[in-house]
XYZ file of C-alpha atoms in Angstrom:
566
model
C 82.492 153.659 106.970
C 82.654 157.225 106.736
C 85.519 159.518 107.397
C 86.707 162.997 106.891
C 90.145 164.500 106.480
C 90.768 167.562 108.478
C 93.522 170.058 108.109
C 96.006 169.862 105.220
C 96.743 166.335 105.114
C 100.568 167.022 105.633
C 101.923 163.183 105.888
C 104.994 163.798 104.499
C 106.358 166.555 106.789
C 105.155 168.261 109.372
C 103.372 165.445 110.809
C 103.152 166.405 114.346
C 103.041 170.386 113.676
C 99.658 168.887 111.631
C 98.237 167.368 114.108
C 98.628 169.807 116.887
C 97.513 172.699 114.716
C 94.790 170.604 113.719
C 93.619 170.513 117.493
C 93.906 174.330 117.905
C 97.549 174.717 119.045
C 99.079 177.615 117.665
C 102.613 177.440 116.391
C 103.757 179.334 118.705
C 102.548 176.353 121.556
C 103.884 173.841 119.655
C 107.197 173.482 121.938
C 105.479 173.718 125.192
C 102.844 171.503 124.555
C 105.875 169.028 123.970
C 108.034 170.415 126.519
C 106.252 171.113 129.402
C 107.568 173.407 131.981
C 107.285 175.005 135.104
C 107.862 178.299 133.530
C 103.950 178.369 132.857
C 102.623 177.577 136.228
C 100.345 180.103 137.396
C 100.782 181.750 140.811
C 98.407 180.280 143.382
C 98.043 183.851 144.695
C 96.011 184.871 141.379
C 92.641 182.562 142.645
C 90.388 184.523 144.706
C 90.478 184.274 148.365
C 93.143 181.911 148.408
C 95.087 183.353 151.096
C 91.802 183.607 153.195
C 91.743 179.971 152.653
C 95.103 178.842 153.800
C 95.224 181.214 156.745
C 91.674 179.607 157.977
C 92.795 176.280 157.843
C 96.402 177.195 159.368
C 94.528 178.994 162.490
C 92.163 175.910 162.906
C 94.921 173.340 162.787
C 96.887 175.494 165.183
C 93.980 175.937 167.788
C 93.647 172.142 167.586
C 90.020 172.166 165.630
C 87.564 169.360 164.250
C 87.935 169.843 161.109
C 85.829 167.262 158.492
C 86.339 166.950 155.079
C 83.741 165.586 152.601
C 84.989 163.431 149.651
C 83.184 163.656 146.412
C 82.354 160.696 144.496
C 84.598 160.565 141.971
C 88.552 160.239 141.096
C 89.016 164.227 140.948
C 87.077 164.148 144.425
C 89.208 161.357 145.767
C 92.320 163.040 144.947
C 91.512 166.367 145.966
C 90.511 165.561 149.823
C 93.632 162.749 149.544
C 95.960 165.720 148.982
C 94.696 167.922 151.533
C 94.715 165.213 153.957
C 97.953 164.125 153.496
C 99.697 167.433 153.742
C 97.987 168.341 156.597
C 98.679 165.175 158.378
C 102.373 165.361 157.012
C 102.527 169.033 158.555
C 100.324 168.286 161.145
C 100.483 165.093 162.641
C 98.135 165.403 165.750
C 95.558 167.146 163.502
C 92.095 166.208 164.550
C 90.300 164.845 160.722
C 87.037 162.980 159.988
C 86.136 162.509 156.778
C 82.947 160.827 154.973
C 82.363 159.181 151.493
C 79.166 159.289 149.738
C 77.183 155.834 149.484
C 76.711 156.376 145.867
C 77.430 159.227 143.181
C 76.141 162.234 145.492
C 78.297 165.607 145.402
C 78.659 167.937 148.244
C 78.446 167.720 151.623
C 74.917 166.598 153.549
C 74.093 168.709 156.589
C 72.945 165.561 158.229
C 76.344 164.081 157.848
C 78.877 166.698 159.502
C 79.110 166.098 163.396
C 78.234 168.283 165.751
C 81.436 169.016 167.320
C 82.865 169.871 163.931
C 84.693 173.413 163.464
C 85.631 173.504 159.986
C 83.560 171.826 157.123
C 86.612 171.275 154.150
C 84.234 170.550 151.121
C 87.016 170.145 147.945
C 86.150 169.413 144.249
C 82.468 170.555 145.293
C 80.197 172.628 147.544
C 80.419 175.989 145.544
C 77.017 176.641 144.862
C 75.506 174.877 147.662
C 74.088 178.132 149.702
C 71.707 177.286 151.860
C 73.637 174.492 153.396
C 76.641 176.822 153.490
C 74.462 179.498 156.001
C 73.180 176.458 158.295
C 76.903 175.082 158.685
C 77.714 178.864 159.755
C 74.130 179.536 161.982
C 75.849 176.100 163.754
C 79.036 177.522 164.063
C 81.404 175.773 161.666
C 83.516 177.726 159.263
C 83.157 176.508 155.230
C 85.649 175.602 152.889
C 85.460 175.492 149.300
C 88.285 174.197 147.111
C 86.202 174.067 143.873
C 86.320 174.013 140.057
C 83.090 173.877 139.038
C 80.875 176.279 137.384
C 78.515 178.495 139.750
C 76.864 181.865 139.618
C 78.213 183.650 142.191
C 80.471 183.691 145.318
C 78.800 181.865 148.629
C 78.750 185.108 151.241
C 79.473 182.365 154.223
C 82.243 180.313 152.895
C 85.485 181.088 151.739
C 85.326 179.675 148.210
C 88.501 179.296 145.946
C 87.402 177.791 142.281
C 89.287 179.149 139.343
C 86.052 179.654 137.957
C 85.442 182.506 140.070
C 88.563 183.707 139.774
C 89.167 186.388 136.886
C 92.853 187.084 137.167
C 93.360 182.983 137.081
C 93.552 182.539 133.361
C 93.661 178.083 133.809
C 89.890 177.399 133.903
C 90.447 173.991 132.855
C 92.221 173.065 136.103
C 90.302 170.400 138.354
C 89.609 169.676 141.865
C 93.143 167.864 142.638
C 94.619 171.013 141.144
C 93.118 173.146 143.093
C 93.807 171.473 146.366
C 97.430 171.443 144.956
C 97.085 175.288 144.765
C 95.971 175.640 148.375
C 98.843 173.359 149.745
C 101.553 175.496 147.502
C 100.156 178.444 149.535
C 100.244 176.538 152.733
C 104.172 175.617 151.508
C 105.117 179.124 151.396
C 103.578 180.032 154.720
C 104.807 177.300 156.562
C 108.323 177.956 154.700
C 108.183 173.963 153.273
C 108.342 172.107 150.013
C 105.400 169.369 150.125
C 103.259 170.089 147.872
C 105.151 168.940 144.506
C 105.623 165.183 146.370
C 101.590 165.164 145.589
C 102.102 165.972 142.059
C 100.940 162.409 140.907
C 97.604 162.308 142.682
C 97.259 165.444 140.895
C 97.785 164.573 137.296
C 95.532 161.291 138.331
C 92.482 163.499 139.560
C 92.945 165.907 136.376
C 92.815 163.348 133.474
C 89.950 161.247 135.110
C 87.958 165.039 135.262
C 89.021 165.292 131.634
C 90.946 168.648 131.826
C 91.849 170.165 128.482
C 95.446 168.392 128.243
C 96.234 171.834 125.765
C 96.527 173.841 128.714
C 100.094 174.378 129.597
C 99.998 174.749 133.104
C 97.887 171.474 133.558
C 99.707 169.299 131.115
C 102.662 170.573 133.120
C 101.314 169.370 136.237
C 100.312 165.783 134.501
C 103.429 165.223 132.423
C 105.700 166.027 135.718
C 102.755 164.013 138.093
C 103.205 161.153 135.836
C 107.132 160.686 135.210
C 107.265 160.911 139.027
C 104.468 158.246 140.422
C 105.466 158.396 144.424
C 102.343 157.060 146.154
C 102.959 153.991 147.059
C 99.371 153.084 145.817
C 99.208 154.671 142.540
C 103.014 152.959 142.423
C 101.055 149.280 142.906
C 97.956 150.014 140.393
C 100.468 150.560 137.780
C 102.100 147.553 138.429
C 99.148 145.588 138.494
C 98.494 147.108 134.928
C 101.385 146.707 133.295
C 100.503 144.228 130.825
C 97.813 146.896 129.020
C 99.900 149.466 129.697
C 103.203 147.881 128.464
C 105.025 149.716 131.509
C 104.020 153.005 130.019
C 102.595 156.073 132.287
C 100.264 158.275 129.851
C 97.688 159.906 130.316
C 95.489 157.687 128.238
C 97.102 154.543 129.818
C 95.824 156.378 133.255
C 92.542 156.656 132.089
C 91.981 153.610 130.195
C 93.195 151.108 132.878
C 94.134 153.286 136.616
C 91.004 155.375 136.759
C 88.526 152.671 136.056
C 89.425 150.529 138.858
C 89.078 153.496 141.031
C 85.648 154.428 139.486
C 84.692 150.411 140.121
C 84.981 150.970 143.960
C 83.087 154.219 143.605
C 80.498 152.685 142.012
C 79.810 149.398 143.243
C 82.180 148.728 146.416
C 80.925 148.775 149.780
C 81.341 151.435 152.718
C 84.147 149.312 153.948
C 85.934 148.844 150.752
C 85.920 152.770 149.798
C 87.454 153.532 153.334
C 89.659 150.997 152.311
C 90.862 152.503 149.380
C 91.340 156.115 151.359
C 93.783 154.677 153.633
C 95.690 152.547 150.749
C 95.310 156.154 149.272
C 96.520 158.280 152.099
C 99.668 155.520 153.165
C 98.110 153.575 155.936
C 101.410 150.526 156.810
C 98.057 147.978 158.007
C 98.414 144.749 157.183
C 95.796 142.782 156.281
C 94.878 138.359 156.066
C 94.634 137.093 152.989
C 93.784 133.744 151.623
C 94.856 132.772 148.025
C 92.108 130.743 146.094
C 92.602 126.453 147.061
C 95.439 127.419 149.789
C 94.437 126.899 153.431
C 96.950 129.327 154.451
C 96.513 132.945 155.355
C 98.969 135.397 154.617
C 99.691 138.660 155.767
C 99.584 141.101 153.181
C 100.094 144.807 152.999
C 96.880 146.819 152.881
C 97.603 148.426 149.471
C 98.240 145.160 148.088
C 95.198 143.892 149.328
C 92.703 146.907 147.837
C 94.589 146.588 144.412
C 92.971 142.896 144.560
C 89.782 144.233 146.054
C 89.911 147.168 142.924
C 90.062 144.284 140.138
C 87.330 142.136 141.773
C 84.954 145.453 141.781
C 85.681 146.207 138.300
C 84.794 142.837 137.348
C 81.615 142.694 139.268
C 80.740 146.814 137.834
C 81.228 144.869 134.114
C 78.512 142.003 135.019
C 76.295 144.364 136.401
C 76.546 146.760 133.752
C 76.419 144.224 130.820
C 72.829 142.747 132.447
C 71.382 146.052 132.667
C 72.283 147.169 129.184
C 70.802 143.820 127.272
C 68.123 144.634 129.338
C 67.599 148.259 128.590
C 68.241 147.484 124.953
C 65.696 144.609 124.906
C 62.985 147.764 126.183
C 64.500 149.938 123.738
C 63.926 147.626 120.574
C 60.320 146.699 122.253
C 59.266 150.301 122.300
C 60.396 151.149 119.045
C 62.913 153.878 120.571
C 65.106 153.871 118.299
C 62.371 155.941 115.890
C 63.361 159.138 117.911
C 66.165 160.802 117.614
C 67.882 160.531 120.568
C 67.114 157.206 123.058
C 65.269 158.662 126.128
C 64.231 155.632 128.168
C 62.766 155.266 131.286
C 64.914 152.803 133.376
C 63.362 152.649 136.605
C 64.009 149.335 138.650
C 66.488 148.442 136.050
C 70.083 149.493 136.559
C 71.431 150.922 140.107
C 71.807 154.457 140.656
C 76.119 154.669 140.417
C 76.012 152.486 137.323
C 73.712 155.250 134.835
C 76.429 156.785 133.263
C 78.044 154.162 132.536
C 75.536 152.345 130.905
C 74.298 155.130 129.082
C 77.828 155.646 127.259
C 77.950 152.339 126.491
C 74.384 152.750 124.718
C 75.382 155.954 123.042
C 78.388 153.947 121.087
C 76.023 151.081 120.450
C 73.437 152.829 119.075
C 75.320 156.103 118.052
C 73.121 158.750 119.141
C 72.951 160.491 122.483
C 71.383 158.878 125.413
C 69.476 159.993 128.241
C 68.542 157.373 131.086
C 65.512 158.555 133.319
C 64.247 156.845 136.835
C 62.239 158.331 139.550
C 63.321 161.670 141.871
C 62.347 161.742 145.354
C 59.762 164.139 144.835
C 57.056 162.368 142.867
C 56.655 164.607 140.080
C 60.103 164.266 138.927
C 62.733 162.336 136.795
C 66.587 162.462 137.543
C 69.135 160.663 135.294
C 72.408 161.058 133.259
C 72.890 162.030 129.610
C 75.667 161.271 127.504
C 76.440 162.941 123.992
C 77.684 160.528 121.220
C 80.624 163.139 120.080
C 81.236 161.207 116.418
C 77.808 162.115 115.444
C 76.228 165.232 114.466
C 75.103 167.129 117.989
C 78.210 168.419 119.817
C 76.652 169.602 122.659
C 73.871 167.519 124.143
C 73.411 169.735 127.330
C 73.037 172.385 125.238
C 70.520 170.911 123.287
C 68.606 169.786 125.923
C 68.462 172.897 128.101
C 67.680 174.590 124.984
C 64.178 173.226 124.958
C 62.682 174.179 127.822
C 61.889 171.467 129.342
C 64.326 170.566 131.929
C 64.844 171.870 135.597
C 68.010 171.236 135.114
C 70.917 170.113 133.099
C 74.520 169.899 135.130
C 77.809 168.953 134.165
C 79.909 168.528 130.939
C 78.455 169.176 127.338
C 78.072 165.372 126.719
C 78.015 164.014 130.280
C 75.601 165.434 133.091
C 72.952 164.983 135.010
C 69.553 165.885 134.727
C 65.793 167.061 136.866
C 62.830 166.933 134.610
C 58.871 166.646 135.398
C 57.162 163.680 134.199
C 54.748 165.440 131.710
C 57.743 167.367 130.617
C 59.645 163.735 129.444
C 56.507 162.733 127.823
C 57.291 165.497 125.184
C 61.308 165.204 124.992
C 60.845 162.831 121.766
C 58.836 165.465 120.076
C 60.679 168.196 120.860
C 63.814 166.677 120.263
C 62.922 165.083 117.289
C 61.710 168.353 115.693
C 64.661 170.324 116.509
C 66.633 167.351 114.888
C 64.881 166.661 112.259
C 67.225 166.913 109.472
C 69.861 165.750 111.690
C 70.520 161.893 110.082
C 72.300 159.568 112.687
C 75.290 157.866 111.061
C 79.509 157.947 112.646
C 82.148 160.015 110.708
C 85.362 159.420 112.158
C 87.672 162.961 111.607
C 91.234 162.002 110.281
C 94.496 163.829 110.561
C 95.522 162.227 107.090
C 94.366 159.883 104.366
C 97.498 158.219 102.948
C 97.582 155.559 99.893
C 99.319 152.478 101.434
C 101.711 152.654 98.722
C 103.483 155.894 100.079
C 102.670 154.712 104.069
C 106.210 154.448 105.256
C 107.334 152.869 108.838
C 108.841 155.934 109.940
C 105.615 158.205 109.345
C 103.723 155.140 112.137
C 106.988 155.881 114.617
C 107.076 159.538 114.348
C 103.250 159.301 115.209
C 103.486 156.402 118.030
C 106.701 157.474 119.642
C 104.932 160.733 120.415
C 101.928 158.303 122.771
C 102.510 160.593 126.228
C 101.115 163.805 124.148
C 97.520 162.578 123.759
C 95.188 163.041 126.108
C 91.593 165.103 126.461
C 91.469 167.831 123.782
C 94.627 166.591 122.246
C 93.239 163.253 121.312
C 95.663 160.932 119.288
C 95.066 160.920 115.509
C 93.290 158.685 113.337
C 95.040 158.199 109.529
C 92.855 156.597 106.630
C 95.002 154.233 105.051
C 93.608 153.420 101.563
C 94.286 151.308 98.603
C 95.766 148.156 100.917
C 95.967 145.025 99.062
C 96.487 141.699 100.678
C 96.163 137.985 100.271
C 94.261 135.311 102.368
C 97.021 134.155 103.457
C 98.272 137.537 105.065
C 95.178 137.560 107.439
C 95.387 135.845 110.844
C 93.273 135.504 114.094
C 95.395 135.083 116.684
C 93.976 133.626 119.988
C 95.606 133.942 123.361
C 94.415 135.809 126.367
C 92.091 137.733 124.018
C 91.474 137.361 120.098
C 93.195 139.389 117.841
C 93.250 140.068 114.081
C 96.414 140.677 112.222
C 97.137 142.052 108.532
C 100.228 142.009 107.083
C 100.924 143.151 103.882
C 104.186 144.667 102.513
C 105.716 144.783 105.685
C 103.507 146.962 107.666
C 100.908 144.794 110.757
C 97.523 146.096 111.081
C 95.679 144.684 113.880
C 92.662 144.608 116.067
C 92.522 143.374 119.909
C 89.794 141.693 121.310
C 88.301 141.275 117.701
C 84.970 139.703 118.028
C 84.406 139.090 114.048
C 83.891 142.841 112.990
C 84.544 142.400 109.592
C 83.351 138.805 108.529
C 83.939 139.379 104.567
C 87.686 139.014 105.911
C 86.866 134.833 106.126
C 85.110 134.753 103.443
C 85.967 132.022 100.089
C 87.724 135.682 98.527
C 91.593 135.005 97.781
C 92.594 138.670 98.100
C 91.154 141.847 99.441
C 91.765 145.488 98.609
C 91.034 147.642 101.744
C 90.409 150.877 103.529
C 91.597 150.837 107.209
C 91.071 153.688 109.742
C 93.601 153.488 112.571
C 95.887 154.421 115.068
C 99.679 154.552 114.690
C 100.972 152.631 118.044
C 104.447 151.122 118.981
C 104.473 147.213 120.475
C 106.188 146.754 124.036
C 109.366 145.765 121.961
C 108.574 149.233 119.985
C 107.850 148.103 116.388
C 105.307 150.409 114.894
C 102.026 148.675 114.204
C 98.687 150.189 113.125
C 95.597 149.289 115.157
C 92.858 148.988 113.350
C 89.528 151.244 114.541
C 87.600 150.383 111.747
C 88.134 148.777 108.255
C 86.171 148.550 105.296
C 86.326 145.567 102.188
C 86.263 147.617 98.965
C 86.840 144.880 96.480
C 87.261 141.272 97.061
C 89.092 138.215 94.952
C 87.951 134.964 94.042
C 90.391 133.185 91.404
């Protein structure tokens, strides 16, 4: 177990003001980052072509247009065209909407797919740089939308594009998809002289922390802190629910993404055509009722349709993990037969092995296993080429996997995050990756140090340095991840360790009045049931509050430094 203290190692004052300057928040931040306010929105009117935007749409909904919008494949996606849709139909009731999912994890809209009689394409949290279709949508007739945030070169000369990446007086570049479509409908607000747009402010905090936007940013952890305090679609309202065991009632942003966003992701991934439209109209407030028959009753009951897709959500999620579990003993079993693990990052070849939707999932799960970056490989359309997902292994020594990879040469592509994108290569070109890669990495040894905010001898760990910490749980998210403290020097007795088993396992430590524990333990640290008496210990964890709010640490990774046997 290897760790490294970063910053001053302040535990006995300025905890917080530590651990915020430690994640590049100036002092002068400090108070907004835990105060949020309006007073650091930015106006809508600084992103490029926005008023173009709203005063398309506005003429098209007045002249009684088709108008299709194209849902991207993920939460941000989902959110974005959700918000739109609702505000028009809220503003617009007899407003004449089709919209279309992807079957699996495609972005963008497909020519194919828009009908013929449409007028105006909508394309949000996508579409920016996609130029050729943009000209054929306008040689047919249709105007273009763009409601972006992605990254692109330059402006599309036949849509009207708003992205805050192409806008220079728009200083929030962090801001996702649902934020954006939250910017167009505060422009439609003031032109329609209404107030809408804020009721929508919790699909946008959901659609920014499953996009991973940099929770430092004032304006967006505005927009999430207020989004999240307020939950009023009646959906979102119900996922909670359902998850309020792991989330002990809680609304944070890592609560959102740990256990709301998943089940989401689950339907994207692995639900059918009929369960994602489904889960738009649970999304967009559809009063349908739907049968439903309890396992071993005979009776069916009539059940609302958001109840029934929160069921549906769970189901997926368990089906994604059985599907995902297969295909990973199964990749691992090739990567262990190959001798992969020699290189130093896995590139595998998984062709015929795990289902399109499911790569990146699969491949972080590999990356933590194995603790080196992944990149998963199967076969393009054209036969020449490989297409695939990477994911970085951000504990370990390369920070930017994209980076890395584009860096060589080899690649047609690389698209997306720094440790999470996709990927075009030629064949012959991934028959040289491990060479290349392994060169350039060469003194680059593969091995997990965990950074810590503070390393404290359990002697001077006191209860109110864990509640200070844990009472401040709604402040971490993306960029401002929650701290880990070393906690050295523990000593405890046999008799002070427990396994506790109930819905899941769980270790427990408790030694001079502070608990240390581990959920879902699945024997991490055997030496702990060994025929030693008493232990001395080094724990890495997290400083959390129980659902009756006693501080507790949980335990991320522990280490036996001497051991007892009288």
């Amino acid at each position: 177990m290897e760790y490294k203290v970063i910053g001053n190692n302040d535990f006995e004052q300025d905890i917080i003001k530590t651990i915020l300057s430690n994640r590049g928040i100036y002092s002068s931040e400090m108070g907004s980052v835990l105060n949020p306010s309006a007073v650091y929105e930015q106006p809508y009117s600084s992103l490029c072509n926005i008023n173009k935007a709203s005063e398309l749409l506005l003429d098209h909904l007045k002249n009684g247009s088709d108008i299709f919008i194209q849902i991207d494949s993920d939460t941000d996606g989902i959110t974005s065209s959700v918000i739109l849709m609702k505000y028009i139909k809220k503003m617009f009731p007899k407003s004449k909407i089709t919209y279309r999912m992807h079957e699996g994890k495609e972005h963008g809209v497909i020519l194919d797919t828009v009908p013929d009689n449409t007028d105006l394409v909508i394309i949000p949290d996508a579409g920016s740089n996609q130029y050729e279709i943009h000209k054929e949508l306008k040689e047919r007739g249709c105007d273009i939308l763009v409601i972006d945030h992605h990254e692109c070169e330059v402006e599309s000369p036949h849509a009207i594009v708003v992205n805050n990446q192409l806008s220079p007086n728009y200083l929030n570049k962090s801001l996702t998809g649902a934020g954006m479509a939250y910017k167009v409908c505060q422009a439609l607000d003031d032109k329609l002289g209404k107030n809408y747009a804020e009721e929508m402010l919790d699909l946008v905090a959901i659609g920014n922390i499953a996009d991973s936007a940099d929770s430092r940013c004032l304006e967006t952890r505005y927009y999430i802190s207020k989004g999240l305090e307020g939950i009023k679609n009646p959906f979102l309202k119900k996922l909670f629910k359902k998850q309020e065991f792991s989330t002990n009632g809680v609304k944070t942003i890592q609560n959102t993404q740990f256990y709301i966003n998943p089940l989401i992701n689950a339907a994207i991934r692995v639900g059918s055509k009929k369960e994602k439209d489904q889960l738009i109209k649970s999304f967009l407030g559809s009063r349908e009722k739907v049968l439903y028959k309890k396992r071993g009753s005979a009776v069916e009951e009539s059940i609302s349709i958001q109840d029934d897709t929160v069921r549906i959500l769970t189901n997926l999620k368990n089906k994604q993990k059985r599907l995902v579990d297969k295909a990973t003993d199964e990749i691992v079993q090739k990567i262990r037969q190959e001798n992969l693990l020699e290189n130093k990052i896995l590139s595998v070849y998984i062709e015929g092995i795990l289902e399109k939707n499911l790569t990146g999932l699969v491949a972080n799960k590999l990356a933590d296993t194995f603790k080196r970056p992944v990149l998963l490989a199967r076969d393009a359309e054209k036969a020449e080429f490989l297409t695939g997902s990477i994911r970085g292994y951000d504990k370990g020594e390369v920070k930017n996997f994209k980076e890395l990879l584009v860096g060589t040469g080899l690649f047609e592509f690389v698209e997306g995050h720094a440790n999470a994108a996709g990927f075009c290569i030629k064949k012959n070109s991934f028959k040289k990756i491990n060479s290349a890669l392994n060169d350039l990495l060469k003194d680059i040894e593969h091995k997990t140090v965990l950074d810590v905010d503070f390393e404290i001898p359990f002697k001077l760990l006191k209860e109110d340095f864990i509640l200070e910490i844990g009472n401040q749980r709604e402040l971490w998210g993306y960029k401002l991840e929650e701290p880990l403290v070393a906690i050295t020097d523990i000593h405890v007795n046999k008799n002070e360790i427990e396994i506790l088993k109930k819905r899941t396992t769980t270790l427990k430590i408790r030694s001079n009045q502070v608990e240390f524990k581990k959920q879902f333990y699945k024997n991490e640290f055997p030496q702990l049931t060994d025929e030693s008496e008493s232990y001395v210990l080094t724990c890495i964890g997290k400083c959390k509050l129980s659902s009756e709010n006693k501080p507790y640490i949980e335990i991320v990774d522990l280490e036996v430094v001497h051991s007892f046997l009288f």
